Short mmCIF file of N, CA and C in Angstrom, two decimals:
data_model
loop_
_atom_site.label_atom_id
_atom_site.label_comp_id
_atom_site.label_asym_id
_atom_site.label_seq_id
_atom_site.Cartn_x
_atom_site.Cartn_y
_atom_site.Cartn_z
N MET A 1 66.02 118.73 57.76
CA MET A 1 67.23 119.05 58.47
C MET A 1 67.80 120.39 58.01
N LYS A 2 67.79 120.60 56.67
CA LYS A 2 68.35 121.83 56.14
C LYS A 2 67.55 123.05 56.61
N LEU A 3 66.24 122.91 56.65
CA LEU A 3 65.41 124.02 57.13
C LEU A 3 65.70 124.33 58.59
N GLU A 4 65.91 123.29 59.38
CA GLU A 4 66.22 123.48 60.79
C GLU A 4 67.55 124.22 60.95
N PHE A 5 68.53 123.83 60.15
CA PHE A 5 69.83 124.49 60.20
C PHE A 5 69.70 125.95 59.79
N GLU A 6 68.95 126.20 58.72
CA GLU A 6 68.76 127.58 58.26
C GLU A 6 68.03 128.41 59.31
N ARG A 7 67.06 127.81 59.95
CA ARG A 7 66.32 128.52 61.01
C ARG A 7 67.26 128.85 62.16
N HIS A 8 68.09 127.90 62.53
CA HIS A 8 69.06 128.12 63.60
C HIS A 8 70.01 129.27 63.24
N GLU A 9 70.51 129.26 62.02
CA GLU A 9 71.42 130.31 61.56
C GLU A 9 70.72 131.67 61.55
N THR A 10 69.47 131.69 61.15
CA THR A 10 68.71 132.94 61.14
C THR A 10 68.53 133.48 62.55
N LEU A 11 68.16 132.59 63.47
CA LEU A 11 67.98 133.02 64.87
C LEU A 11 69.29 133.51 65.46
N LYS A 12 70.37 132.82 65.15
CA LYS A 12 71.69 133.22 65.66
C LYS A 12 72.07 134.60 65.12
N ALA A 13 71.82 134.84 63.85
CA ALA A 13 72.13 136.14 63.25
C ALA A 13 71.28 137.24 63.87
N GLU A 14 70.01 136.95 64.12
CA GLU A 14 69.14 137.94 64.75
C GLU A 14 69.61 138.27 66.16
N ALA A 15 70.03 137.26 66.91
CA ALA A 15 70.52 137.49 68.27
C ALA A 15 71.80 138.32 68.24
N THR A 16 72.68 138.02 67.30
CA THR A 16 73.91 138.79 67.17
C THR A 16 73.59 140.25 66.86
N HIS A 17 72.63 140.47 65.99
CA HIS A 17 72.24 141.83 65.63
C HIS A 17 71.65 142.56 66.84
N ARG A 18 70.80 141.87 67.61
CA ARG A 18 70.22 142.50 68.81
C ARG A 18 71.32 142.90 69.78
N ASP A 19 72.30 142.01 69.99
CA ASP A 19 73.42 142.33 70.88
C ASP A 19 74.20 143.53 70.36
N PHE A 20 74.43 143.55 69.04
CA PHE A 20 75.17 144.64 68.43
C PHE A 20 74.47 145.98 68.65
N ILE A 21 73.14 145.97 68.60
CA ILE A 21 72.36 147.19 68.78
C ILE A 21 72.27 147.57 70.26
N SER A 22 72.06 146.60 71.14
CA SER A 22 71.79 146.91 72.54
C SER A 22 73.04 147.28 73.33
N LYS A 23 74.20 146.73 72.99
CA LYS A 23 75.40 147.02 73.78
C LYS A 23 75.78 148.50 73.78
N PRO A 24 75.79 149.18 72.63
CA PRO A 24 76.09 150.62 72.69
C PRO A 24 75.06 151.40 73.49
N GLN A 25 73.79 150.99 73.41
CA GLN A 25 72.75 151.68 74.18
C GLN A 25 72.99 151.48 75.67
N GLU A 26 73.35 150.27 76.07
CA GLU A 26 73.64 149.99 77.48
C GLU A 26 74.87 150.79 77.93
N ALA A 27 75.87 150.88 77.07
CA ALA A 27 77.08 151.62 77.41
C ALA A 27 76.75 153.10 77.61
N ARG A 28 75.94 153.66 76.72
CA ARG A 28 75.56 155.07 76.86
C ARG A 28 74.77 155.30 78.14
N ALA A 29 73.87 154.38 78.46
CA ALA A 29 73.07 154.52 79.69
C ALA A 29 73.97 154.46 80.92
N TYR A 30 74.94 153.55 80.92
CA TYR A 30 75.85 153.44 82.06
C TYR A 30 76.72 154.68 82.17
N GLU A 31 77.21 155.19 81.05
CA GLU A 31 78.03 156.40 81.07
C GLU A 31 77.24 157.58 81.61
N ALA A 32 75.97 157.69 81.24
CA ALA A 32 75.12 158.77 81.76
C ALA A 32 74.91 158.61 83.26
N PHE A 33 74.66 157.38 83.71
CA PHE A 33 74.51 157.11 85.14
C PHE A 33 75.78 157.50 85.89
N LEU A 34 76.92 157.08 85.37
CA LEU A 34 78.19 157.36 86.02
C LEU A 34 78.48 158.86 86.05
N GLN A 35 78.19 159.55 84.96
CA GLN A 35 78.41 161.00 84.91
C GLN A 35 77.55 161.71 85.94
N THR A 36 76.31 161.26 86.12
CA THR A 36 75.42 161.83 87.13
C THR A 36 76.00 161.65 88.52
N LYS A 37 76.54 160.46 88.79
CA LYS A 37 77.16 160.20 90.09
C LYS A 37 78.35 161.13 90.33
N VAL A 38 79.18 161.29 89.31
CA VAL A 38 80.36 162.16 89.42
C VAL A 38 79.93 163.60 89.65
N ASP A 39 78.94 164.06 88.90
CA ASP A 39 78.45 165.43 89.05
C ASP A 39 77.91 165.68 90.46
N LYS A 40 77.15 164.72 90.99
CA LYS A 40 76.62 164.87 92.35
C LYS A 40 77.75 164.90 93.37
N ALA A 41 78.74 164.05 93.19
CA ALA A 41 79.87 164.03 94.12
C ALA A 41 80.63 165.35 94.08
N ARG A 42 80.83 165.89 92.88
CA ARG A 42 81.54 167.16 92.75
C ARG A 42 80.75 168.30 93.40
N MET A 43 79.44 168.29 93.23
CA MET A 43 78.62 169.33 93.86
C MET A 43 78.67 169.20 95.38
N SER A 44 78.67 167.98 95.87
CA SER A 44 78.73 167.74 97.31
C SER A 44 80.05 168.26 97.89
N ILE A 45 81.14 167.98 97.19
CA ILE A 45 82.45 168.45 97.65
C ILE A 45 82.52 169.97 97.59
N ALA A 46 81.99 170.55 96.51
CA ALA A 46 81.99 172.01 96.37
C ALA A 46 81.18 172.67 97.48
N ALA A 47 80.16 171.98 97.97
CA ALA A 47 79.32 172.51 99.05
C ALA A 47 79.95 172.29 100.43
N GLY A 48 81.13 171.66 100.44
CA GLY A 48 81.82 171.45 101.71
C GLY A 48 81.48 170.14 102.41
N HIS A 49 80.79 169.25 101.71
CA HIS A 49 80.41 167.96 102.29
C HIS A 49 81.37 166.88 101.82
N GLY A 50 82.57 166.92 102.29
CA GLY A 50 83.54 165.92 101.88
C GLY A 50 84.66 165.83 102.90
N ILE A 51 85.52 164.86 102.72
CA ILE A 51 86.67 164.73 103.60
C ILE A 51 87.92 164.61 102.74
N SER A 52 89.03 164.93 103.34
CA SER A 52 90.29 164.85 102.60
C SER A 52 90.71 163.39 102.45
N GLY A 53 91.70 163.18 101.60
CA GLY A 53 92.23 161.83 101.43
C GLY A 53 92.81 161.30 102.72
N ALA A 54 93.49 162.15 103.48
CA ALA A 54 94.08 161.74 104.76
C ALA A 54 92.99 161.34 105.75
N GLU A 55 91.89 162.11 105.76
CA GLU A 55 90.78 161.77 106.66
C GLU A 55 90.14 160.44 106.25
N ALA A 56 90.03 160.20 104.96
CA ALA A 56 89.46 158.94 104.48
C ALA A 56 90.36 157.78 104.87
N GLU A 57 91.67 157.96 104.72
CA GLU A 57 92.62 156.91 105.11
C GLU A 57 92.52 156.61 106.60
N ALA A 58 92.44 157.65 107.42
CA ALA A 58 92.34 157.45 108.87
C ALA A 58 91.04 156.74 109.22
N PHE A 59 89.95 157.13 108.57
CA PHE A 59 88.66 156.50 108.81
C PHE A 59 88.71 155.01 108.48
N MET A 60 89.28 154.69 107.32
CA MET A 60 89.34 153.29 106.91
C MET A 60 90.32 152.49 107.77
N ALA A 61 91.40 153.11 108.22
CA ALA A 61 92.33 152.42 109.12
C ALA A 61 91.62 152.05 110.41
N GLU A 62 90.79 152.95 110.91
CA GLU A 62 90.01 152.68 112.12
C GLU A 62 89.04 151.52 111.88
N LYS A 63 88.36 151.53 110.74
CA LYS A 63 87.43 150.44 110.42
C LYS A 63 88.16 149.10 110.31
N ARG A 64 89.33 149.12 109.65
CA ARG A 64 90.10 147.87 109.52
C ARG A 64 90.53 147.34 110.88
N SER A 65 90.94 148.25 111.77
CA SER A 65 91.38 147.79 113.09
C SER A 65 90.21 147.21 113.88
N GLN A 66 89.01 147.73 113.67
CA GLN A 66 87.83 147.18 114.35
C GLN A 66 87.50 145.78 113.82
N VAL A 67 87.66 145.58 112.54
CA VAL A 67 87.34 144.29 111.94
C VAL A 67 88.39 143.24 112.31
N ILE A 68 89.64 143.64 112.24
CA ILE A 68 90.74 142.71 112.53
C ILE A 68 90.82 142.41 114.02
N GLY A 69 90.56 143.43 114.81
CA GLY A 69 90.54 143.22 116.26
C GLY A 69 91.69 143.75 116.95
#
């Protein structure tokens, strides 16, 4: 029984360590992905491929009216 408990505790500690190591790596990967998206959006807007906030609001108001009826 004691060996089983010790094995369980060892496995739990190893899993905690893996999570501790992988979470920052996942966060960095997501931040890099998000930064790439932002950079592409900024380049698109700088190239003139964008709409104003008012145009976006009007577009979405039209979509909402189509859905609602």
